[in-house]
mmCIF file of C-alpha atoms in Angstrom:
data_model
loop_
_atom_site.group_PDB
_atom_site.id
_atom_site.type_symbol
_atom_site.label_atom_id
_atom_site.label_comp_id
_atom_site.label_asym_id
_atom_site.label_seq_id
_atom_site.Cartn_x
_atom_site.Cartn_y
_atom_site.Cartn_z
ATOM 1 C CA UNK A 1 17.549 -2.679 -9.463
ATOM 2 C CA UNK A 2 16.521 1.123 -8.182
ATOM 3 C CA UNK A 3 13.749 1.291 -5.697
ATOM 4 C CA UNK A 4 10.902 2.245 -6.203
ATOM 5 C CA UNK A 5 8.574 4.779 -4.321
ATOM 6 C CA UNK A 6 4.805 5.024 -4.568
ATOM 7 C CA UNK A 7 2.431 7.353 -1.632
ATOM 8 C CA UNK A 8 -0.469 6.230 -0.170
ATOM 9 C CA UNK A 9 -3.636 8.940 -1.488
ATOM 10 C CA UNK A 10 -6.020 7.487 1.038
ATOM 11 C CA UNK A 11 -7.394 11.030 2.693
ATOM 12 C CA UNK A 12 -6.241 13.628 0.661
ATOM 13 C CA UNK A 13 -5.965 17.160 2.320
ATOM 14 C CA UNK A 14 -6.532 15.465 5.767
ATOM 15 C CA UNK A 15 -3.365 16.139 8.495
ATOM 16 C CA UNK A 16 -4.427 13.723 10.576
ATOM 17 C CA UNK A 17 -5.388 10.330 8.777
ATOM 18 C CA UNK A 18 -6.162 7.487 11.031
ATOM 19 C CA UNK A 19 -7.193 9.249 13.997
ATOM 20 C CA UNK A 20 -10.533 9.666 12.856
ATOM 21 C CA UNK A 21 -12.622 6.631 13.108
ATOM 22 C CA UNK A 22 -13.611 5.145 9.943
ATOM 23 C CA UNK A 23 -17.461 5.720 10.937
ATOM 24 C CA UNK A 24 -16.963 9.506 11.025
ATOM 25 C CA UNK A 25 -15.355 10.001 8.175
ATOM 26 C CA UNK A 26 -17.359 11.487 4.910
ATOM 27 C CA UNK A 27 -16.821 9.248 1.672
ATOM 28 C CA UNK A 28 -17.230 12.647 -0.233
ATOM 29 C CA UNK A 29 -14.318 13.598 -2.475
ATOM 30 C CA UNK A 30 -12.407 16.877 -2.473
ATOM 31 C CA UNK A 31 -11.267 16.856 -6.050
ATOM 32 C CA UNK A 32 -9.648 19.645 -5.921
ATOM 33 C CA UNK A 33 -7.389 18.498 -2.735
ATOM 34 C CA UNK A 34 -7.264 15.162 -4.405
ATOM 35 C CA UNK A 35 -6.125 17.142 -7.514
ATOM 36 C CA UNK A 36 -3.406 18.926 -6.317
ATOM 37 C CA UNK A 37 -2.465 16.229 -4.506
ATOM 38 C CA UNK A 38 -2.107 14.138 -7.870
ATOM 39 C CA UNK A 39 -0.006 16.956 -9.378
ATOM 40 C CA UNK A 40 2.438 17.270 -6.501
ATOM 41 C CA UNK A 41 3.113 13.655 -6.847
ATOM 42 C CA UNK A 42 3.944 13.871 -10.266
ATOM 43 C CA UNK A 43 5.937 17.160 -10.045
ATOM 44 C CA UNK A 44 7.704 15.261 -7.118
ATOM 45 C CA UNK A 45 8.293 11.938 -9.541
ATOM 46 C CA UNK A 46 6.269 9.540 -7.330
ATOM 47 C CA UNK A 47 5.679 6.316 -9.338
ATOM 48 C CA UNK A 48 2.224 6.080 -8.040
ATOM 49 C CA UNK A 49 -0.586 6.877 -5.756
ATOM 50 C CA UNK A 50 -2.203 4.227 -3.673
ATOM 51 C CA UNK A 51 -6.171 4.861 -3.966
ATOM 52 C CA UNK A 52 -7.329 2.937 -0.983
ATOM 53 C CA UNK A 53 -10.989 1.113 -1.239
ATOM 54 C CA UNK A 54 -13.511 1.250 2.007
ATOM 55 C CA UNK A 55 -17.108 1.835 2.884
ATOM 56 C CA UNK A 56 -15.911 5.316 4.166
ATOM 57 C CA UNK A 57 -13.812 6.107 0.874
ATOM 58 C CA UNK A 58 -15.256 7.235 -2.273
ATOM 59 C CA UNK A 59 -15.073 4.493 -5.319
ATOM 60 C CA UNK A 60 -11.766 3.909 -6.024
ATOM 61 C CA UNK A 61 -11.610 3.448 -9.543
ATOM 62 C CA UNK A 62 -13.958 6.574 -10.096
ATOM 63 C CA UNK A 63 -11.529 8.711 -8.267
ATOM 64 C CA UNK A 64 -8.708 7.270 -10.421
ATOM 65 C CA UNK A 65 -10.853 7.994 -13.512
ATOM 66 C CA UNK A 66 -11.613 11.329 -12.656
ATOM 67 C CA UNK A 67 -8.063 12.255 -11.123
ATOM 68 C CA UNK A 68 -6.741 10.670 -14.127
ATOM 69 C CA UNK A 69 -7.705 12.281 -16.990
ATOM 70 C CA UNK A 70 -6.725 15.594 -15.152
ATOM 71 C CA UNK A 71 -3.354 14.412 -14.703
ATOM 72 C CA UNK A 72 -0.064 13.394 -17.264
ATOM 73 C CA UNK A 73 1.686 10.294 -15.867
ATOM 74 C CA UNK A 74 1.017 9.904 -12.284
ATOM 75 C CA UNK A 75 0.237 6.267 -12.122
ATOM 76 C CA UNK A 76 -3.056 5.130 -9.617
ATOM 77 C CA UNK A 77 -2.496 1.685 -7.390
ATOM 78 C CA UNK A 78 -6.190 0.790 -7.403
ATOM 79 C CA UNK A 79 -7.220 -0.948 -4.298
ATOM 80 C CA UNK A 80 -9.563 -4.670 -5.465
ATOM 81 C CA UNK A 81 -11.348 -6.645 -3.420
ATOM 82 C CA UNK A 82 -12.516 -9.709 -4.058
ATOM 83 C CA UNK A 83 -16.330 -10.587 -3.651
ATOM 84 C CA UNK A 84 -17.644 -7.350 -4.448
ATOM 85 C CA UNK A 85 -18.048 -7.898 -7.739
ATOM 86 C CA UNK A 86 -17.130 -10.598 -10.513
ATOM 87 C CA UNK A 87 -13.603 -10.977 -11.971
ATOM 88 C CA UNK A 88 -14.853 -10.501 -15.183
ATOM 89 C CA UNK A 89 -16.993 -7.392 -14.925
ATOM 90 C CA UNK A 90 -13.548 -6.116 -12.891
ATOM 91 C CA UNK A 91 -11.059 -7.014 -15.753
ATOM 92 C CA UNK A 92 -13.862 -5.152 -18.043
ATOM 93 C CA UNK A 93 -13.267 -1.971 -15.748
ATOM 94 C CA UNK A 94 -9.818 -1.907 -15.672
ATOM 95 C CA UNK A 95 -9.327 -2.388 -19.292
ATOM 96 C CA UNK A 96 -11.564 0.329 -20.176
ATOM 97 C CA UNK A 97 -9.813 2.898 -17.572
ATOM 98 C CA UNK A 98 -6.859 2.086 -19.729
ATOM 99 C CA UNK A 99 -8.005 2.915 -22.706
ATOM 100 C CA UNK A 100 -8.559 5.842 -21.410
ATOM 101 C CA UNK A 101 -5.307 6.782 -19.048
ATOM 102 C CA UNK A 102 -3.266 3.984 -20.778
ATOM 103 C CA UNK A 103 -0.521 2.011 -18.959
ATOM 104 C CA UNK A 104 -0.811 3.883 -15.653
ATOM 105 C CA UNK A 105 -2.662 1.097 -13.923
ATOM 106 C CA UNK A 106 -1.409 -1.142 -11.030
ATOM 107 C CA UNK A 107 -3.786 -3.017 -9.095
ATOM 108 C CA UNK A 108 -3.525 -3.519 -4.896
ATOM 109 C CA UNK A 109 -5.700 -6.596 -4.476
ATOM 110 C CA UNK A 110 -6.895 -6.853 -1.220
ATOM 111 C CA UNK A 111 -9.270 -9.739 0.565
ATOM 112 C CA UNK A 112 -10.674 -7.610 2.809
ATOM 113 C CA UNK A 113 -9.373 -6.926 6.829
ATOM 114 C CA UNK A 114 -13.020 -6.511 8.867
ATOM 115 C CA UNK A 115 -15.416 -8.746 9.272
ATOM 116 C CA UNK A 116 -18.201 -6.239 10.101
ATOM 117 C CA UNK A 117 -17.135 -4.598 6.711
ATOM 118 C CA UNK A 118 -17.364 -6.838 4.710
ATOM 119 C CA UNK A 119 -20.742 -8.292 5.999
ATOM 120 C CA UNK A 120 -22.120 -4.861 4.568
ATOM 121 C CA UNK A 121 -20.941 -5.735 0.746
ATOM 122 C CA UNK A 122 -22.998 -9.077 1.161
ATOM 123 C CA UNK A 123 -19.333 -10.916 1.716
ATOM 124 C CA UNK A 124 -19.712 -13.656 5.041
ATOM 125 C CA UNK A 125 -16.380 -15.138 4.219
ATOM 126 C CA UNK A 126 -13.361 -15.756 7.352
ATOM 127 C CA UNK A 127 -10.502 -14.579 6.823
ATOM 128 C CA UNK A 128 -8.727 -17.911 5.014
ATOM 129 C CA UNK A 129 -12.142 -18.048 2.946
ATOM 130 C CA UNK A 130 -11.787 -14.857 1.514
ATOM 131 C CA UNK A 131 -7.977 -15.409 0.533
ATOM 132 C CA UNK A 132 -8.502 -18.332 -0.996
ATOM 133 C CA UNK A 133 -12.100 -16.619 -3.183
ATOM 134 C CA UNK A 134 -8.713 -14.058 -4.259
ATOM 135 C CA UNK A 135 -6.786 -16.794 -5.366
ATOM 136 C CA UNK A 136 -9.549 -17.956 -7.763
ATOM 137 C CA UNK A 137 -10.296 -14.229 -8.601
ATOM 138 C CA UNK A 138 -6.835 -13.015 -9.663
ATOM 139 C CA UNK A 139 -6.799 -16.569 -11.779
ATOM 140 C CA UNK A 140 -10.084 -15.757 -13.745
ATOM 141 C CA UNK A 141 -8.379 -11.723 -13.996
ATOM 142 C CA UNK A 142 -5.268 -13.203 -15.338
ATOM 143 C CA UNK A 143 -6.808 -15.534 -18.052
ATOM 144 C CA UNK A 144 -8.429 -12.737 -19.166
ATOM 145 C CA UNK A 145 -5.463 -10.544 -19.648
ATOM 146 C CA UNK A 146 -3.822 -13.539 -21.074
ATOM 147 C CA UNK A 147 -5.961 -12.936 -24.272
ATOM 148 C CA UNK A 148 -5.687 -16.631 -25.148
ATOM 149 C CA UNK A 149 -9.548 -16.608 -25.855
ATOM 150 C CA UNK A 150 -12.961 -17.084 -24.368
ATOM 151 C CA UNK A 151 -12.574 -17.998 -20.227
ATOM 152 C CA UNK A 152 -13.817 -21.019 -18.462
ATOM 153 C CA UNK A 153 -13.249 -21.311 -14.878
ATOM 154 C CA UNK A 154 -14.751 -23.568 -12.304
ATOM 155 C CA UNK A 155 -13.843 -22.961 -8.910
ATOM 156 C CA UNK A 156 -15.468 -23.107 -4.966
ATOM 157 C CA UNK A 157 -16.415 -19.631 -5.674
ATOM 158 C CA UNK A 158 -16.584 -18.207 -9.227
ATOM 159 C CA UNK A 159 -17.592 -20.188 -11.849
ATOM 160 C CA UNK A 160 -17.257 -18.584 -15.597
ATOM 161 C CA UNK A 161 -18.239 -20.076 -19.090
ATOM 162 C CA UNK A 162 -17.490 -18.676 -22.549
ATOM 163 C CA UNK A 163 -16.270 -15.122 -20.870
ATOM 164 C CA UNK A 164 -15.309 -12.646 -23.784
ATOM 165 C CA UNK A 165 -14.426 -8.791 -23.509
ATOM 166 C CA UNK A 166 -13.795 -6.919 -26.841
ATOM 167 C CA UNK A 167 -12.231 -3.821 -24.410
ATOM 168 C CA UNK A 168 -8.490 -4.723 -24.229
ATOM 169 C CA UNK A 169 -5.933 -4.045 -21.987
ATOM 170 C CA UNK A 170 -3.881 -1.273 -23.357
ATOM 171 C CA UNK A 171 -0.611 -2.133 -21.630
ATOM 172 C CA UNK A 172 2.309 -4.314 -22.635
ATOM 173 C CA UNK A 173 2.121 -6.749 -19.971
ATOM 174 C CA UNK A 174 -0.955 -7.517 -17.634
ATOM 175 C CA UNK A 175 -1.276 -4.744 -14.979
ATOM 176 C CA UNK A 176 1.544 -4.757 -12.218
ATOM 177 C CA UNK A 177 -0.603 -6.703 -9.246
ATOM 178 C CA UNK A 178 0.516 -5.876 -5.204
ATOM 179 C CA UNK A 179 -0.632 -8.151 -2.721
ATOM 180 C CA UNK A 180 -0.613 -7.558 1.163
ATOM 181 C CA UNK A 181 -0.843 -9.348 4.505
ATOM 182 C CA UNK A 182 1.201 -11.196 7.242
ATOM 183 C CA UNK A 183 -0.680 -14.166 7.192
ATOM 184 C CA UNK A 184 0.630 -17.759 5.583
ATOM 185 C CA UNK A 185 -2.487 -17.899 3.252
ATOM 186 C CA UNK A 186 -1.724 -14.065 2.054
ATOM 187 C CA UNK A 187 2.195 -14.861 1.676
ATOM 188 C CA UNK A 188 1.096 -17.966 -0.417
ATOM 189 C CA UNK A 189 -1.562 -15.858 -2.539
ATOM 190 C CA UNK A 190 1.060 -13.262 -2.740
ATOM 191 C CA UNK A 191 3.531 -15.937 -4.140
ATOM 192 C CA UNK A 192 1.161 -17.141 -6.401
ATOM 193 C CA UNK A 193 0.188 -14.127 -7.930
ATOM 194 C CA UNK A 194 1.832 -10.738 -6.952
ATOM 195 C CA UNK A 195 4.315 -8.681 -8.405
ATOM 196 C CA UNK A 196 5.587 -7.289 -5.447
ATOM 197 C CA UNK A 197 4.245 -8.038 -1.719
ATOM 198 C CA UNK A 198 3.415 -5.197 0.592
ATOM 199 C CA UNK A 199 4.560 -5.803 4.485
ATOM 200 C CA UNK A 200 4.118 -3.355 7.309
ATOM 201 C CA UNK A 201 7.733 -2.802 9.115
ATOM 202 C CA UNK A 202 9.787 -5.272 11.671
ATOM 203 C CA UNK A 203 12.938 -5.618 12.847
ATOM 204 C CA UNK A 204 15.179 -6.617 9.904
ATOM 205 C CA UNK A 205 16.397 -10.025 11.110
ATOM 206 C CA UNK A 206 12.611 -11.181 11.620
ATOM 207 C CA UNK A 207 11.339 -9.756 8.089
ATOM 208 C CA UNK A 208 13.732 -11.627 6.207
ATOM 209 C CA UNK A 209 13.173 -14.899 8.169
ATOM 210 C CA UNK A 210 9.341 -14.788 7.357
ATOM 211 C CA UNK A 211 10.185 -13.064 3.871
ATOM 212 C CA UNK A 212 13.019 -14.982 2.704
ATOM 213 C CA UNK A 213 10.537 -18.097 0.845
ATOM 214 C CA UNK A 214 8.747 -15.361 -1.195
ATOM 215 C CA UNK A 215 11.955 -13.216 -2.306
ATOM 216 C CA UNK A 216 12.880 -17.261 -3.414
ATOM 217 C CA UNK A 217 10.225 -17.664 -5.420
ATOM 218 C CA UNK A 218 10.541 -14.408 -7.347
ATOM 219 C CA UNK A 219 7.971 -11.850 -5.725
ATOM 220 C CA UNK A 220 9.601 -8.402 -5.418
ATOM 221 C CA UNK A 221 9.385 -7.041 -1.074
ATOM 222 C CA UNK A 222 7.843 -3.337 -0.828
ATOM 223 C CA UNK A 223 7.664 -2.128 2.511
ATOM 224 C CA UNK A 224 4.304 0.284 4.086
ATOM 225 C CA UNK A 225 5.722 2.790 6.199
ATOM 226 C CA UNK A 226 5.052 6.511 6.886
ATOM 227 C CA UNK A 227 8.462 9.103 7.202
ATOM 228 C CA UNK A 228 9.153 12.033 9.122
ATOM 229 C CA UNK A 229 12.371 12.668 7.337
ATOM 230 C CA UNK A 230 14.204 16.430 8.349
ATOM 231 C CA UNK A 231 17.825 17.865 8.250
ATOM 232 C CA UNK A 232 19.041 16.251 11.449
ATOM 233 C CA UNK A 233 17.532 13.645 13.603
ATOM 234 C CA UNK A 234 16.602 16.272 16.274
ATOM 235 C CA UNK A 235 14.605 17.981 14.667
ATOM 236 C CA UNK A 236 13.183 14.791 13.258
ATOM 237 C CA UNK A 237 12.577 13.489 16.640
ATOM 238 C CA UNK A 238 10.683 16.986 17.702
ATOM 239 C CA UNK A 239 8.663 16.521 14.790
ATOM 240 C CA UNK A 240 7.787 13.377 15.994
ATOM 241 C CA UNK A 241 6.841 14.423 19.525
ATOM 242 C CA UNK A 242 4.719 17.040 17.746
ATOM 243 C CA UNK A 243 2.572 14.822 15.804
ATOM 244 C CA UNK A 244 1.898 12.778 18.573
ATOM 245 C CA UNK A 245 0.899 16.346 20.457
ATOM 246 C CA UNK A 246 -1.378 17.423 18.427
ATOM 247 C CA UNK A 247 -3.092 14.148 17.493
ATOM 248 C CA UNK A 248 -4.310 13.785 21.462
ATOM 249 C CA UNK A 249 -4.792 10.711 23.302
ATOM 250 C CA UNK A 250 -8.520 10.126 21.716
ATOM 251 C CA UNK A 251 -7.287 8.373 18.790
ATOM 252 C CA UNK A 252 -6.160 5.597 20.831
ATOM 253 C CA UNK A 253 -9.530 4.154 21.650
ATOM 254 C CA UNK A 254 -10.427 4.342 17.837
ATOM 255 C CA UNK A 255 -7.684 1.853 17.430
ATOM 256 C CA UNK A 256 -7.987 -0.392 19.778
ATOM 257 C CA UNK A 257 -11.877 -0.897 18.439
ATOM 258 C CA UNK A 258 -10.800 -1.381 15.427
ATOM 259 C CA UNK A 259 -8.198 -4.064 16.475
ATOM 260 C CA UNK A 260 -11.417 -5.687 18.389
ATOM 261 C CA UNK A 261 -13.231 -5.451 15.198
ATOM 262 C CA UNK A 262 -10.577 -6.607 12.605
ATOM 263 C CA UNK A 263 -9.724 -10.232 11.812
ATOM 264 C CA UNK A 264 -6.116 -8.597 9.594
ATOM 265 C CA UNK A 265 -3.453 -10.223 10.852
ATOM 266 C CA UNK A 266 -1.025 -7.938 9.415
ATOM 267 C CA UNK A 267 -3.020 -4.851 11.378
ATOM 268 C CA UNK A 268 -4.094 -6.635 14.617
ATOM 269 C CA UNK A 269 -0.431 -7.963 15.037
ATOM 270 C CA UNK A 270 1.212 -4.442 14.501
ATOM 271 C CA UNK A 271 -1.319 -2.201 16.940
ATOM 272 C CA UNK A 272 -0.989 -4.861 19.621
ATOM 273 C CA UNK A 273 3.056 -5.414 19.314
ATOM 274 C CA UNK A 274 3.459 -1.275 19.321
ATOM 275 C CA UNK A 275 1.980 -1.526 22.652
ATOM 276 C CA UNK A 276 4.493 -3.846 23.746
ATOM 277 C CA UNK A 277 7.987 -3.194 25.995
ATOM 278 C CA UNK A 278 10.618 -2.213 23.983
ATOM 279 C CA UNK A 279 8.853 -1.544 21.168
ATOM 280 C CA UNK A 280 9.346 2.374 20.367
ATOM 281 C CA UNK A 281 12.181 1.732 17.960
ATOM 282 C CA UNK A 282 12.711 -1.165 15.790
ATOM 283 C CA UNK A 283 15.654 0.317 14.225
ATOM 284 C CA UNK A 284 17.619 3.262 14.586
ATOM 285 C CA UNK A 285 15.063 4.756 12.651
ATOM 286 C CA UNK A 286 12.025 2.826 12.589
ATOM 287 C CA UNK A 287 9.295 4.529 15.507
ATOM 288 C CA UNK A 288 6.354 2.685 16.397
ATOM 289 C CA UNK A 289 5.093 5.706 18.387
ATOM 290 C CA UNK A 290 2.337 6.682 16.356
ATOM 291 C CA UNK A 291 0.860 3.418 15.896
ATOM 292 C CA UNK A 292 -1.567 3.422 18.752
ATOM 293 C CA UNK A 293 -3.029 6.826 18.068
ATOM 294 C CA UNK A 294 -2.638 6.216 13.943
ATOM 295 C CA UNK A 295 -2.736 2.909 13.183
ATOM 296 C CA UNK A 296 -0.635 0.148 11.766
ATOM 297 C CA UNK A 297 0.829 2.192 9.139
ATOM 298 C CA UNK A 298 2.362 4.548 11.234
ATOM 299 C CA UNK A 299 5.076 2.864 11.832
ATOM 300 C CA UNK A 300 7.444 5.910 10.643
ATOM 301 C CA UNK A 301 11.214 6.066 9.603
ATOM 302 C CA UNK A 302 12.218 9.457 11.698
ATOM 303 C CA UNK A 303 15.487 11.123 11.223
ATOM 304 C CA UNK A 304 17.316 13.172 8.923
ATOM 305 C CA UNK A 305 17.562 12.517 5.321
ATOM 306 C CA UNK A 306 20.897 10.842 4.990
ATOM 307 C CA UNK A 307 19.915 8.364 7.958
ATOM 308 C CA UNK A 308 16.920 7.624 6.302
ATOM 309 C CA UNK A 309 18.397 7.124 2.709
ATOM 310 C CA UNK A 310 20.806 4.711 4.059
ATOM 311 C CA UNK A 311 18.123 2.917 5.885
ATOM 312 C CA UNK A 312 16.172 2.637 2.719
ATOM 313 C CA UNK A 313 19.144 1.185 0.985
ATOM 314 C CA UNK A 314 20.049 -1.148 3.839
ATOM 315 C CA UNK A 315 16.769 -2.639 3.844
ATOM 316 C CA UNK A 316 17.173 -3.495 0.414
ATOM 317 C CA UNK A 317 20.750 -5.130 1.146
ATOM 318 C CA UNK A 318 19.416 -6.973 4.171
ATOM 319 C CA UNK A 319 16.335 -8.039 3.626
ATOM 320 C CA UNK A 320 15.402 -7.703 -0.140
ATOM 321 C CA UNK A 321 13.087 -4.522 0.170
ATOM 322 C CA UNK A 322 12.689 -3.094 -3.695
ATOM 323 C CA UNK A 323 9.337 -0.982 -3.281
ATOM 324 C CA UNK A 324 8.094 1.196 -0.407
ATOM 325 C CA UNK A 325 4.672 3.390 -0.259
ATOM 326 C CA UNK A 326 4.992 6.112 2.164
ATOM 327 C CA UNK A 327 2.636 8.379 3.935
ATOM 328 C CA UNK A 328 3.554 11.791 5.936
ATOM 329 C CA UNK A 329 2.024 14.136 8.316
ATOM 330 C CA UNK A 330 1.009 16.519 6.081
ATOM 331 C CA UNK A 331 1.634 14.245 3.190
ATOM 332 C CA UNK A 332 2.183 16.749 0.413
ATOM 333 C CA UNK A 333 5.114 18.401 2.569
ATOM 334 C CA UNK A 334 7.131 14.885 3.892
ATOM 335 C CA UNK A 335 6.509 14.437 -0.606
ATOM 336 C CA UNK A 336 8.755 16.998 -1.323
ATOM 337 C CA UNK A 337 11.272 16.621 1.783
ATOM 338 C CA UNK A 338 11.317 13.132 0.179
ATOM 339 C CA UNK A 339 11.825 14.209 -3.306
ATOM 340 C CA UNK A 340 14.035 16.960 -2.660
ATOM 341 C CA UNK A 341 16.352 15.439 0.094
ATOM 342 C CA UNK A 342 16.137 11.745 0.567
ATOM 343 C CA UNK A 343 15.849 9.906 -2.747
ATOM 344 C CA UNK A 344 18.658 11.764 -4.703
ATOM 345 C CA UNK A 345 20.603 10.171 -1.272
ATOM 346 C CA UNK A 346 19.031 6.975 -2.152
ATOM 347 C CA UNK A 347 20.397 6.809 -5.789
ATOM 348 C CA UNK A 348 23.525 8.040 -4.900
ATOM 349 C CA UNK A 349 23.986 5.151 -2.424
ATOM 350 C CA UNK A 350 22.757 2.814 -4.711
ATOM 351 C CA UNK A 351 25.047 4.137 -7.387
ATOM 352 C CA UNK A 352 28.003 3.569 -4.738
ATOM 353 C CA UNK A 353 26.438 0.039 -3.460
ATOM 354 C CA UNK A 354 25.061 -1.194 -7.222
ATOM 355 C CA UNK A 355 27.171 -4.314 -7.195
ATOM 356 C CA UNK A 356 25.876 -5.333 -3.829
ATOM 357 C CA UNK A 357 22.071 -4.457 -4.198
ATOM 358 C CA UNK A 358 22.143 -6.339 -7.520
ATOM 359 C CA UNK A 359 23.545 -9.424 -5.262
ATOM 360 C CA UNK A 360 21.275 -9.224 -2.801
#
């Protein structure tokens, strides 16, 4: 019943991620930022790394591949979309990366969040559309991994007949699958088919309302967030103003384009509620002040690492939270405040609190 921590890898070596619009951004790799990033997460016992999929990203199963085989046990949380390319040929991809890096796999399947975006991959699905081609997708993956024989699948938008791959999947069970959104069709794909469900932050009382019919249904809660984690909550809270300092007020305008431009629920809700009255702190230690100049995944737990552990932990008492995937400002240095200071604080509570986190 331990949580579980994962870091987002999506601009390795970059301070600033999501100030920078998405446009101006260079899809060229740094592998030897990327690298060392990869090592510090495995020297700081990070379960995985998120590798994030966009036009302005590189490939994010190449990266993995590359990154991989340079690396000992770091697992990579590949980012899939549907539409981009058939179930079958990505089943055959997957497979063969783990023959190669074995069971160090997990899969973020993701229907796509901009319209605009996805236009350029040849995909003119809404927004329900596209969830529901995932739904048909992540059935076709999963017969596959079922190895029950050749796959036939008719559906409103795959349709396979007599699909065979002789490259296995190397793993004991099918490859851990996260699912994200805030919308009811993502909460039902996410039921149908995920693992564990990714949400970006709210006050507890409301995330357990609109989370409680998954946790029912047996789909682990992980939680996006980014930290800013130091010895005492003052110097947490400077660190905070800080950031925000040397971001600039340029960033903002990037967002709100990209809120005009994005039909994500899950994104468009968070930028526009961060803007709202009231809405600095959702918690003691739950800021929203980045948001506007970072985006939705800003949302940040600030303060010092035993408020932070115990926030971690109460989240999983109140609301069912078992998995988060952080991101810091530099990443590589919140890492090892994390590492170092917060999740040995996390076990211990959990070690104190084990009868009531396995009840909740």
């Amino acid at each position: 019943m331990t949580l579980r921590f994962h870091w987002s890898m999506s601009a390795a070596g970059v301070r600033h991620k999501g100030s920078i619009a998405r446009a101006a951004q260079s899809g060229v790799p740094d592998i030897a930022a990327y690298l060392e990033y990869c090592r510090h997460a495995e020297a700081c016992g990070i379960e995985s790394l998120l590798t994030a999929v966009g036009f302005h990203r590189p490939d994010p199963l190449v990266l993995a591949t590359a990154l991989g085989v340079q690396t000992e046990r770091i697992r990579f949380m590949l980012a899939v979309r549907s539409g981009i390319a058939s179930p079958t040929l990505v089943v055959q991809q997957i497979n063969t990366l783990s023959t190669i890096l074995g069971d160090r796999i997990y899969l973020n399947v993701v229907a796509g969040h901009t319209p605009a975006e996805q236009r350029g991959y040849g995909d003119f699905l809404d927004h329900d559309q596209r969830y529901a081609r995932t739904d048909e997708f992540l059935r076709v993956c999963r017969a596959f991994w079922s190895g029950s024989g050749p796959v036939d699948f008719t559906g409103r938008y795959y349709s396979i007949e007599g699909g065979t791959l002789t490259t296995p999947w190397m793993g004991e069970a099918p490859p851990r699958i996260y699912v994200g959104g805030k919308s009811a069709v993502a909460l039902e794909l996410a039921a149908t088919h995920a693992d564990c469900f990714w949400t970006l932050p709210e006050r507890p009382a409301s995330l357990r309302a609109r989370l409680a019919g998954l946790l029912a249904r047996g789909t682990a809660l992980g939680l996006l967030a980014s930290i800013i984690a130091r010895p005492t909550r003052a110097e947490a809270l400077a660190a905070a103003a800080e950031l925000l300092a040397s971001v600039g007020a340029n960033p903002r305008k990037t967002h709100e384009e990209f809120s005009r431009r994005s039909d994500s629920v899950a994104f468009t809700s968070t930028l526009a509620s961060a803007e709202g009255p009231d809405s600095e702190w959702l918690t003691p230690t739950l800021w929203t002040g980045a948001v506007p100049f970072l985006g939705a995944p800003a949302i940040a737990f600030v303060g010092s690492y035993d408020e932070i552990a115990a926030a971690l932990v109460e989240l999983s008492r109140e609301v069912g939270i078992r998995e988060f995937l952080f991101m810091g400002w530099p990443d590589l240095d919140e890492m090892t405040r994390f590492a170092e200071q917060v999740r040995p604080r996390v076990r211990a509570l959990e070690a104190s609190h084990g009868v009531h986190l396995a009840e909740a």
